[in-house]
Amino acid sequence: MTVLVYVGANKGETLHTKLGLFDRIIAFEPDPIAFSLLADRIGHQPHVTLVNAACAEQDGFADLYVTSNTYSNSLSIATSSTFDRYGPGHFEVTRTEKVRTVNLCSYLMSCGFDKIDLLHTDAQGMDLTILRTL
């Protein structure tokens, strides 16, 4: 069985292209609005598990900084200054959401996964943290 773990699925545009390539897909998206669109787009796939949570060091809750470009939402970046090179205002924080966090390794082990074939992370500054949990 081939397994894809996709962290930061957003609305599923990229994930949609991978649906036929894996036997099981576990996708994480913390933003409730993006997650709703993701669920509408991909939620009917029987081999896909969608998790409305961010991957972090610990299970719990954290602030998600939602920006004007939702592809840049982040747990770790509360200001747009990091992204000034993309143009002023492109990454302005528009709202903060309290979101659920999960430790990826603990989550996968609790679901019976001891091996994955591909980890795709698009977690805006949290990628190394996620890797360290594995």
mmCIF file of N, CA and C in Angstrom:
data_model
loop_
_atom_site.group_PDB
_atom_site.id
_atom_site.type_symbol
_atom_site.label_atom_id
_atom_site.label_comp_id
_atom_site.label_asym_id
_atom_site.label_seq_id
_atom_site.Cartn_x
_atom_site.Cartn_y
_atom_site.Cartn_z
ATOM 1 N N MET A 1 0.847 -1.174 0.000
ATOM 2 C CA MET A 1 0.000 0.000 0.000
ATOM 3 C C MET A 1 0.893 1.237 0.000
ATOM 4 N N THR A 2 0.614 2.187 -0.894
ATOM 5 C CA THR A 2 1.365 3.437 -0.947
ATOM 6 C C THR A 2 0.603 4.530 -0.207
ATOM 7 N N VAL A 3 1.353 5.327 0.560
ATOM 8 C CA VAL A 3 0.739 6.330 1.424
ATOM 9 C C VAL A 3 1.379 7.692 1.181
ATOM 10 N N LEU A 4 0.538 8.686 0.932
ATOM 11 C CA LEU A 4 0.952 10.083 0.834
ATOM 12 C C LEU A 4 0.424 10.828 2.053
ATOM 13 N N VAL A 5 1.301 11.567 2.710
ATOM 14 C CA VAL A 5 0.893 12.492 3.764
ATOM 15 C C VAL A 5 1.116 13.887 3.210
ATOM 16 N N TYR A 6 0.056 14.678 3.186
ATOM 17 C CA TYR A 6 0.075 16.002 2.574
ATOM 18 C C TYR A 6 -0.275 17.030 3.637
ATOM 19 N N VAL A 7 0.698 17.839 4.030
ATOM 20 C CA VAL A 7 0.513 18.840 5.072
ATOM 21 C C VAL A 7 0.381 20.208 4.415
ATOM 22 N N GLY A 8 -0.725 20.874 4.687
ATOM 23 C CA GLY A 8 -0.987 22.189 4.090
ATOM 24 C C GLY A 8 -1.711 22.058 2.762
ATOM 25 N N ALA A 9 -2.787 21.297 2.761
ATOM 26 C CA ALA A 9 -3.511 20.982 1.518
ATOM 27 C C ALA A 9 -4.294 22.157 0.953
ATOM 28 N N ASN A 10 -4.532 23.182 1.762
ATOM 29 C CA ASN A 10 -5.290 24.351 1.345
ATOM 30 C C ASN A 10 -6.628 23.909 0.732
ATOM 31 N N LYS A 11 -6.945 24.343 -0.472
ATOM 32 C CA LYS A 11 -8.231 24.007 -1.104
ATOM 33 C C LYS A 11 -8.145 22.761 -1.975
ATOM 34 N N GLY A 12 -6.957 22.169 -2.061
ATOM 35 C CA GLY A 12 -6.814 20.891 -2.760
ATOM 36 C C GLY A 12 -6.401 20.944 -4.204
ATOM 37 N N GLU A 13 -6.007 22.101 -4.715
ATOM 38 C CA GLU A 13 -5.646 22.186 -6.128
ATOM 39 C C GLU A 13 -4.498 21.244 -6.488
ATOM 40 N N THR A 14 -3.420 21.279 -5.716
ATOM 41 C CA THR A 14 -2.277 20.407 -5.996
ATOM 42 C C THR A 14 -2.570 18.979 -5.570
ATOM 43 N N LEU A 15 -3.186 18.814 -4.438
ATOM 44 C CA LEU A 15 -3.520 17.472 -3.950
ATOM 45 C C LEU A 15 -4.397 16.732 -4.951
ATOM 46 N N HIS A 16 -5.293 17.434 -5.598
ATOM 47 C CA HIS A 16 -6.199 16.822 -6.576
ATOM 48 C C HIS A 16 -5.432 16.072 -7.669
ATOM 49 N N THR A 17 -4.253 16.573 -8.037
ATOM 50 C CA THR A 17 -3.459 15.939 -9.105
ATOM 51 C C THR A 17 -2.801 14.641 -8.650
ATOM 52 N N LYS A 18 -2.797 14.365 -7.354
ATOM 53 C CA LYS A 18 -2.130 13.185 -6.811
ATOM 54 C C LYS A 18 -3.094 12.064 -6.409
ATOM 55 N N LEU A 19 -4.386 12.286 -6.594
ATOM 56 C CA LEU A 19 -5.383 11.339 -6.094
ATOM 57 C C LEU A 19 -5.209 9.925 -6.616
ATOM 58 N N GLY A 20 -4.882 9.763 -7.880
ATOM 59 C CA GLY A 20 -4.759 8.424 -8.451
ATOM 60 C C GLY A 20 -3.404 7.774 -8.271
ATOM 61 N N LEU A 21 -2.495 8.446 -7.585
ATOM 62 C CA LEU A 21 -1.120 7.949 -7.479
ATOM 63 C C LEU A 21 -0.832 7.170 -6.201
ATOM 64 N N PHE A 22 -1.747 7.226 -5.226
ATOM 65 C CA PHE A 22 -1.512 6.592 -3.929
ATOM 66 C C PHE A 22 -2.744 5.808 -3.492
ATOM 67 N N ASP A 23 -2.496 4.738 -2.736
ATOM 68 C CA ASP A 23 -3.595 3.938 -2.196
ATOM 69 C C ASP A 23 -4.294 4.643 -1.035
ATOM 70 N N ARG A 24 -3.519 5.375 -0.233
ATOM 71 C CA ARG A 24 -4.061 6.128 0.908
ATOM 72 C C ARG A 24 -3.454 7.509 0.916
ATOM 73 N N ILE A 25 -4.258 8.508 1.231
ATOM 74 C CA ILE A 25 -3.796 9.881 1.362
ATOM 75 C C ILE A 25 -4.357 10.438 2.664
ATOM 76 N N ILE A 26 -3.476 11.034 3.467
ATOM 77 C CA ILE A 26 -3.882 11.742 4.665
ATOM 78 C C ILE A 26 -3.484 13.192 4.449
ATOM 79 N N ALA A 27 -4.460 14.092 4.455
ATOM 80 C CA ALA A 27 -4.205 15.501 4.156
ATOM 81 C C ALA A 27 -4.626 16.375 5.333
ATOM 82 N N PHE A 28 -3.765 17.322 5.684
ATOM 83 C CA PHE A 28 -3.993 18.240 6.793
ATOM 84 C C PHE A 28 -4.189 19.656 6.269
ATOM 85 N N GLU A 29 -5.198 20.343 6.788
ATOM 86 C CA GLU A 29 -5.419 21.760 6.469
ATOM 87 C C GLU A 29 -6.062 22.415 7.691
ATOM 88 N N PRO A 30 -5.385 23.405 8.288
ATOM 89 C CA PRO A 30 -5.924 24.006 9.508
ATOM 90 C C PRO A 30 -6.978 25.094 9.301
ATOM 91 N N ASP A 31 -6.916 25.833 8.208
ATOM 92 C CA ASP A 31 -7.851 26.949 7.994
ATOM 93 C C ASP A 31 -9.256 26.400 7.749
ATOM 94 N N PRO A 32 -10.229 26.747 8.590
ATOM 95 C CA PRO A 32 -11.572 26.186 8.433
ATOM 96 C C PRO A 32 -12.230 26.505 7.092
ATOM 97 N N ILE A 33 -11.960 27.679 6.543
ATOM 98 C CA ILE A 33 -12.565 28.033 5.249
ATOM 99 C C ILE A 33 -11.939 27.207 4.128
ATOM 100 N N ALA A 34 -10.619 27.151 4.096
ATOM 101 C CA ALA A 34 -9.944 26.334 3.082
ATOM 102 C C ALA A 34 -10.301 24.862 3.251
ATOM 103 N N PHE A 35 -10.409 24.413 4.510
ATOM 104 C CA PHE A 35 -10.747 23.007 4.758
ATOM 105 C C PHE A 35 -12.129 22.668 4.204
ATOM 106 N N SER A 36 -13.074 23.578 4.357
ATOM 107 C CA SER A 36 -14.421 23.351 3.830
ATOM 108 C C SER A 36 -14.382 23.179 2.308
ATOM 109 N N LEU A 37 -13.611 24.015 1.632
ATOM 110 C CA LEU A 37 -13.468 23.904 0.173
ATOM 111 C C LEU A 37 -12.737 22.620 -0.207
ATOM 112 N N LEU A 38 -11.738 22.245 0.580
ATOM 113 C CA LEU A 38 -11.017 20.993 0.367
ATOM 114 C C LEU A 38 -11.957 19.805 0.511
ATOM 115 N N ALA A 39 -12.769 19.820 1.543
ATOM 116 C CA ALA A 39 -13.715 18.722 1.778
ATOM 117 C C ALA A 39 -14.725 18.612 0.642
ATOM 118 N N ASP A 40 -15.203 19.754 0.142
ATOM 119 C CA ASP A 40 -16.134 19.736 -0.992
ATOM 120 C C ASP A 40 -15.481 19.143 -2.232
ATOM 121 N N ARG A 41 -14.221 19.450 -2.428
ATOM 122 C CA ARG A 41 -13.515 19.029 -3.638
ATOM 123 C C ARG A 41 -13.053 17.568 -3.574
ATOM 124 N N ILE A 42 -12.557 17.145 -2.410
ATOM 125 C CA ILE A 42 -11.885 15.846 -2.326
ATOM 126 C C ILE A 42 -12.494 14.911 -1.287
ATOM 127 N N GLY A 43 -13.326 15.424 -0.410
ATOM 128 C CA GLY A 43 -13.848 14.646 0.702
ATOM 129 C C GLY A 43 -14.595 13.380 0.337
ATOM 130 N N HIS A 44 -15.068 13.267 -0.874
ATOM 131 C CA HIS A 44 -15.826 12.090 -1.303
ATOM 132 C C HIS A 44 -14.927 10.919 -1.718
ATOM 133 N N GLN A 45 -13.633 11.140 -1.784
ATOM 134 C CA GLN A 45 -12.700 10.085 -2.191
ATOM 135 C C GLN A 45 -12.524 9.096 -1.034
ATOM 136 N N PRO A 46 -12.839 7.809 -1.230
ATOM 137 C CA PRO A 46 -12.787 6.854 -0.118
ATOM 138 C C PRO A 46 -11.381 6.587 0.422
ATOM 139 N N HIS A 47 -10.363 6.826 -0.364
ATOM 140 C CA HIS A 47 -8.993 6.544 0.097
ATOM 141 C C HIS A 47 -8.297 7.766 0.690
ATOM 142 N N VAL A 48 -9.057 8.867 0.862
ATOM 143 C CA VAL A 48 -8.495 10.105 1.383
ATOM 144 C C VAL A 48 -9.078 10.394 2.766
ATOM 145 N N THR A 49 -8.187 10.692 3.719
ATOM 146 C CA THR A 49 -8.585 11.144 5.042
ATOM 147 C C THR A 49 -8.193 12.605 5.171
ATOM 148 N N LEU A 50 -9.161 13.455 5.454
ATOM 149 C CA LEU A 50 -8.907 14.885 5.628
ATOM 150 C C LEU A 50 -8.919 15.216 7.113
ATOM 151 N N VAL A 51 -7.917 15.971 7.548
ATOM 152 C CA VAL A 51 -7.793 16.334 8.960
ATOM 153 C C VAL A 51 -7.759 17.857 9.064
ATOM 154 N N ASN A 52 -8.737 18.425 9.773
ATOM 155 C CA ASN A 52 -8.806 19.872 9.955
ATOM 156 C C ASN A 52 -7.923 20.263 11.146
ATOM 157 N N ALA A 53 -6.610 20.272 10.893
ATOM 158 C CA ALA A 53 -5.636 20.591 11.935
ATOM 159 C C ALA A 53 -4.326 20.982 11.277
ATOM 160 N N ALA A 54 -3.497 21.676 12.060
ATOM 161 C CA ALA A 54 -2.138 21.998 11.640
ATOM 162 C C ALA A 54 -1.193 20.985 12.268
ATOM 163 N N CYS A 55 -0.131 20.667 11.589
ATOM 164 C CA CYS A 55 0.902 19.811 12.162
ATOM 165 C C CYS A 55 1.892 20.698 12.904
ATOM 166 N N ALA A 56 2.224 20.297 14.129
ATOM 167 C CA ALA A 56 3.117 21.082 14.984
ATOM 168 C C ALA A 56 3.846 20.118 15.912
ATOM 169 N N GLU A 57 4.622 20.669 16.836
ATOM 170 C CA GLU A 57 5.370 19.811 17.762
ATOM 171 C C GLU A 57 4.449 19.033 18.689
ATOM 172 N N GLN A 58 3.364 19.660 19.118
ATOM 173 C CA GLN A 58 2.505 19.042 20.120
ATOM 174 C C GLN A 58 1.041 19.103 19.713
ATOM 175 N N ASP A 59 0.283 18.161 20.236
ATOM 176 C CA ASP A 59 -1.166 18.233 20.110
ATOM 177 C C ASP A 59 -1.658 19.397 20.962
ATOM 178 N N GLY A 60 -2.636 20.097 20.468
ATOM 179 C CA GLY A 60 -3.191 21.215 21.227
ATOM 180 C C GLY A 60 -3.864 22.215 20.321
ATOM 181 N N PHE A 61 -3.603 23.493 20.564
ATOM 182 C CA PHE A 61 -4.191 24.570 19.778
ATOM 183 C C PHE A 61 -3.144 25.665 19.581
ATOM 184 N N ALA A 62 -3.256 26.385 18.467
ATOM 185 C CA ALA A 62 -2.340 27.486 18.173
ATOM 186 C C ALA A 62 -3.062 28.506 17.312
ATOM 187 N N ASP A 63 -2.482 29.697 17.240
ATOM 188 C CA ASP A 63 -3.020 30.731 16.360
ATOM 189 C C ASP A 63 -2.526 30.499 14.942
ATOM 190 N N LEU A 64 -3.453 30.507 13.991
ATOM 191 C CA LEU A 64 -3.132 30.466 12.568
ATOM 192 C C LEU A 64 -3.316 31.881 12.043
ATOM 193 N N TYR A 65 -2.255 32.414 11.445
ATOM 194 C CA TYR A 65 -2.311 33.748 10.867
ATOM 195 C C TYR A 65 -2.754 33.609 9.414
ATOM 196 N N VAL A 66 -3.973 34.044 9.143
ATOM 197 C CA VAL A 66 -4.563 33.929 7.816
ATOM 198 C C VAL A 66 -4.265 35.225 7.073
ATOM 199 N N THR A 67 -3.719 35.085 5.866
ATOM 200 C CA THR A 67 -3.287 36.251 5.105
ATOM 201 C C THR A 67 -4.199 36.515 3.922
ATOM 202 N N SER A 68 -3.974 37.650 3.288
ATOM 203 C CA SER A 68 -4.760 38.007 2.110
ATOM 204 C C SER A 68 -4.500 37.036 0.961
ATOM 205 N N ASN A 69 -3.381 36.345 0.973
ATOM 206 C CA ASN A 69 -3.093 35.263 0.033
ATOM 207 C C ASN A 69 -3.141 33.983 0.854
ATOM 208 N N THR A 70 -4.265 33.294 0.860
ATOM 209 C CA THR A 70 -4.465 32.169 1.785
ATOM 210 C C THR A 70 -3.446 31.053 1.627
ATOM 211 N N TYR A 71 -2.698 31.053 0.538
ATOM 212 C CA TYR A 71 -1.659 30.041 0.375
ATOM 213 C C TYR A 71 -0.471 30.307 1.292
ATOM 214 N N SER A 72 -0.461 31.448 1.939
ATOM 215 C CA SER A 72 0.642 31.771 2.831
ATOM 216 C C SER A 72 0.233 31.799 4.299
ATOM 217 N N ASN A 73 -0.920 31.249 4.631
ATOM 218 C CA ASN A 73 -1.327 31.161 6.029
ATOM 219 C C ASN A 73 -0.251 30.409 6.813
ATOM 220 N N SER A 74 -0.064 30.797 8.076
ATOM 221 C CA SER A 74 1.043 30.219 8.823
ATOM 222 C C SER A 74 0.790 30.243 10.321
ATOM 223 N N LEU A 75 1.335 29.242 11.011
ATOM 224 C CA LEU A 75 1.367 29.267 12.469
ATOM 225 C C LEU A 75 2.518 30.121 12.967
ATOM 226 N N SER A 76 3.530 30.291 12.135
ATOM 227 C CA SER A 76 4.773 30.876 12.630
ATOM 228 C C SER A 76 5.025 32.309 12.195
ATOM 229 N N ILE A 77 4.244 32.857 11.307
ATOM 230 C CA ILE A 77 4.536 34.188 10.797
ATOM 231 C C ILE A 77 3.350 35.100 11.073
ATOM 232 N N ALA A 78 3.535 36.021 12.013
ATOM 233 C CA ALA A 78 2.439 36.907 12.407
ATOM 234 C C ALA A 78 2.482 38.252 11.701
ATOM 235 N N THR A 79 3.531 38.512 10.938
ATOM 236 C CA THR A 79 3.611 39.788 10.228
ATOM 237 C C THR A 79 3.962 39.543 8.775
ATOM 238 N N SER A 80 3.672 40.508 7.959
ATOM 239 C CA SER A 80 3.954 40.380 6.534
ATOM 240 C C SER A 80 5.384 40.777 6.179
ATOM 241 N N SER A 81 6.179 41.268 7.142
ATOM 242 C CA SER A 81 7.516 41.772 6.834
ATOM 243 C C SER A 81 8.409 40.705 6.211
ATOM 244 N N THR A 82 8.214 39.453 6.571
ATOM 245 C CA THR A 82 9.018 38.372 6.007
ATOM 246 C C THR A 82 8.817 38.263 4.505
ATOM 247 N N PHE A 83 7.654 38.665 4.010
ATOM 248 C CA PHE A 83 7.306 38.479 2.609
ATOM 249 C C PHE A 83 7.342 39.766 1.797
ATOM 250 N N ASP A 84 8.007 40.800 2.295
ATOM 251 C CA ASP A 84 8.048 42.082 1.592
ATOM 252 C C ASP A 84 8.537 41.946 0.157
ATOM 253 N N ARG A 85 9.382 40.975 -0.114
ATOM 254 C CA ARG A 85 9.924 40.821 -1.468
ATOM 255 C C ARG A 85 8.840 40.490 -2.492
ATOM 256 N N TYR A 86 7.672 40.039 -2.047
ATOM 257 C CA TYR A 86 6.577 39.716 -2.957
ATOM 258 C C TYR A 86 5.689 40.916 -3.257
ATOM 259 N N GLY A 87 5.945 42.024 -2.608
ATOM 260 C CA GLY A 87 5.139 43.221 -2.846
ATOM 261 C C GLY A 87 4.361 43.592 -1.611
ATOM 262 N N PRO A 88 4.180 44.865 -1.375
ATOM 263 C CA PRO A 88 3.485 45.321 -0.164
ATOM 264 C C PRO A 88 2.034 44.844 -0.143
ATOM 265 N N GLY A 89 1.606 44.383 1.026
ATOM 266 C CA GLY A 89 0.222 43.988 1.227
ATOM 267 C C GLY A 89 -0.149 42.613 0.711
ATOM 268 N N HIS A 90 0.749 41.966 -0.025
ATOM 269 C CA HIS A 90 0.421 40.668 -0.623
ATOM 270 C C HIS A 90 0.176 39.599 0.440
ATOM 271 N N PHE A 91 0.814 39.756 1.583
ATOM 272 C CA PHE A 91 0.695 38.756 2.638
ATOM 273 C C PHE A 91 0.225 39.363 3.946
ATOM 274 N N GLU A 92 -0.657 40.338 3.872
ATOM 275 C CA GLU A 92 -1.184 40.944 5.089
ATOM 276 C C GLU A 92 -2.022 39.949 5.867
ATOM 277 N N VAL A 93 -1.830 39.929 7.172
ATOM 278 C CA VAL A 93 -2.653 39.076 8.022
ATOM 279 C C VAL A 93 -4.044 39.701 8.105
ATOM 280 N N THR A 94 -5.055 38.934 7.690
ATOM 281 C CA THR A 94 -6.427 39.442 7.667
ATOM 282 C C THR A 94 -7.242 38.966 8.862
ATOM 283 N N ARG A 95 -6.856 37.851 9.436
ATOM 284 C CA ARG A 95 -7.536 37.357 10.627
ATOM 285 C C ARG A 95 -6.661 36.307 11.299
ATOM 286 N N THR A 96 -6.967 36.041 12.543
ATOM 287 C CA THR A 96 -6.288 34.990 13.293
ATOM 288 C C THR A 96 -7.341 33.974 13.703
ATOM 289 N N GLU A 97 -7.037 32.708 13.473
ATOM 290 C CA GLU A 97 -7.942 31.608 13.844
ATOM 291 C C GLU A 97 -7.242 30.732 14.874
ATOM 292 N N LYS A 98 -7.943 30.348 15.913
ATOM 293 C CA LYS A 98 -7.430 29.356 16.851
ATOM 294 C C LYS A 98 -7.702 27.991 16.215
ATOM 295 N N VAL A 99 -6.635 27.228 15.933
ATOM 296 C CA VAL A 99 -6.789 25.946 15.236
ATOM 297 C C VAL A 99 -6.193 24.804 16.055
ATOM 298 N N ARG A 100 -6.681 23.633 15.786
ATOM 299 C CA ARG A 100 -6.169 22.417 16.411
ATOM 300 C C ARG A 100 -4.792 22.087 15.833
ATOM 301 N N THR A 101 -3.886 21.603 16.672
ATOM 302 C CA THR A 101 -2.583 21.145 16.208
ATOM 303 C C THR A 101 -2.409 19.678 16.576
ATOM 304 N N VAL A 102 -1.673 18.968 15.725
ATOM 305 C CA VAL A 102 -1.357 17.570 15.998
ATOM 306 C C VAL A 102 0.125 17.330 15.741
ATOM 307 N N ASN A 103 0.699 16.452 16.536
ATOM 308 C CA ASN A 103 2.047 15.959 16.277
ATOM 309 C C ASN A 103 1.898 14.902 15.198
ATOM 310 N N LEU A 104 2.519 15.106 14.043
ATOM 311 C CA LEU A 104 2.313 14.232 12.891
ATOM 312 C C LEU A 104 2.699 12.794 13.187
ATOM 313 N N CYS A 105 3.827 12.579 13.825
ATOM 314 C CA CYS A 105 4.264 11.212 14.120
ATOM 315 C C CYS A 105 3.252 10.498 15.017
ATOM 316 N N SER A 106 2.836 11.164 16.087
ATOM 317 C CA SER A 106 1.852 10.560 16.997
ATOM 318 C C SER A 106 0.549 10.260 16.276
ATOM 319 N N TYR A 107 0.111 11.196 15.430
ATOM 320 C CA TYR A 107 -1.137 10.994 14.689
ATOM 321 C C TYR A 107 -1.037 9.768 13.785
ATOM 322 N N LEU A 108 0.041 9.681 13.010
ATOM 323 C CA LEU A 108 0.197 8.560 12.081
ATOM 324 C C LEU A 108 0.298 7.232 12.820
ATOM 325 N N MET A 109 1.039 7.215 13.919
ATOM 326 C CA MET A 109 1.161 5.976 14.693
ATOM 327 C C MET A 109 -0.189 5.561 15.282
ATOM 328 N N SER A 110 -0.995 6.539 15.729
ATOM 329 C CA SER A 110 -2.301 6.213 16.303
ATOM 330 C C SER A 110 -3.255 5.650 15.243
ATOM 331 N N CYS A 111 -2.986 5.970 13.978
ATOM 332 C CA CYS A 111 -3.794 5.440 12.871
ATOM 333 C C CYS A 111 -3.221 4.139 12.305
ATOM 334 N N GLY A 112 -2.123 3.663 12.872
ATOM 335 C CA GLY A 112 -1.545 2.399 12.437
ATOM 336 C C GLY A 112 -0.534 2.496 11.305
ATOM 337 N N PHE A 113 -0.068 3.703 10.991
ATOM 338 C CA PHE A 113 0.932 3.868 9.930
ATOM 339 C C PHE A 113 2.325 3.860 10.540
ATOM 340 N N ASP A 114 3.161 2.934 10.109
ATOM 341 C CA ASP A 114 4.552 2.941 10.555
ATOM 342 C C ASP A 114 5.492 3.299 9.407
ATOM 343 N N LYS A 115 4.910 3.540 8.227
ATOM 344 C CA LYS A 115 5.691 3.900 7.053
ATOM 345 C C LYS A 115 4.819 4.736 6.122
ATOM 346 N N ILE A 116 5.428 5.777 5.533
ATOM 347 C CA ILE A 116 4.750 6.537 4.487
ATOM 348 C C ILE A 116 5.673 6.564 3.270
ATOM 349 N N ASP A 117 5.100 6.727 2.104
ATOM 350 C CA ASP A 117 5.896 6.733 0.880
ATOM 351 C C ASP A 117 6.318 8.131 0.468
ATOM 352 N N LEU A 118 5.474 9.118 0.727
ATOM 353 C CA LEU A 118 5.817 10.487 0.363
ATOM 354 C C LEU A 118 5.215 11.442 1.381
ATOM 355 N N LEU A 119 6.051 12.371 1.847
ATOM 356 C CA LEU A 119 5.586 13.455 2.702
ATOM 357 C C LEU A 119 5.694 14.739 1.901
ATOM 358 N N HIS A 120 4.567 15.410 1.717
ATOM 359 C CA HIS A 120 4.534 16.708 1.033
ATOM 360 C C HIS A 120 4.172 17.735 2.092
ATOM 361 N N THR A 121 5.071 18.686 2.350
ATOM 362 C CA THR A 121 4.749 19.730 3.315
ATOM 363 C C THR A 121 4.779 21.089 2.634
ATOM 364 N N ASP A 122 3.752 21.855 2.898
ATOM 365 C CA ASP A 122 3.636 23.225 2.426
ATOM 366 C C ASP A 122 3.077 24.015 3.601
ATOM 367 N N ALA A 123 3.902 24.121 4.637
ATOM 368 C CA ALA A 123 3.424 24.595 5.927
ATOM 369 C C ALA A 123 3.997 25.945 6.339
ATOM 370 N N GLN A 124 4.466 26.737 5.413
ATOM 371 C CA GLN A 124 4.851 28.138 5.632
ATOM 372 C C GLN A 124 5.633 28.363 6.919
ATOM 373 N N GLY A 125 6.835 27.833 6.960
ATOM 374 C CA GLY A 125 7.711 28.076 8.096
ATOM 375 C C GLY A 125 7.695 26.986 9.146
ATOM 376 N N MET A 126 6.820 26.003 9.009
ATOM 377 C CA MET A 126 6.730 24.922 9.988
ATOM 378 C C MET A 126 7.304 23.613 9.447
ATOM 379 N N ASP A 127 7.800 23.608 8.228
ATOM 380 C CA ASP A 127 8.220 22.362 7.582
ATOM 381 C C ASP A 127 9.326 21.635 8.379
ATOM 382 N N LEU A 128 10.338 22.349 8.806
ATOM 383 C CA LEU A 128 11.418 21.720 9.557
ATOM 384 C C LEU A 128 10.912 21.191 10.897
ATOM 385 N N THR A 129 10.057 21.934 11.549
ATOM 386 C CA THR A 129 9.456 21.473 12.796
ATOM 387 C C THR A 129 8.704 20.171 12.574
ATOM 388 N N ILE A 130 7.944 20.106 11.493
ATOM 389 C CA ILE A 130 7.181 18.888 11.180
ATOM 390 C C ILE A 130 8.130 17.724 10.931
ATOM 391 N N LEU A 131 9.179 17.953 10.169
ATOM 392 C CA LEU A 131 10.158 16.885 9.904
ATOM 393 C C LEU A 131 10.787 16.386 11.199
ATOM 394 N N ARG A 132 11.086 17.297 12.097
ATOM 395 C CA ARG A 132 11.702 16.890 13.371
ATOM 396 C C ARG A 132 10.781 16.022 14.211
ATOM 397 N N THR A 133 9.474 16.149 14.031
ATOM 398 C CA THR A 133 8.551 15.308 14.816
ATOM 399 C C THR A 133 8.569 13.863 14.330
ATOM 400 N N LEU A 134 9.043 13.652 13.132
ATOM 401 C CA LEU A 134 9.057 12.292 12.581
ATOM 402 C C LEU A 134 10.299 11.532 13.004
#
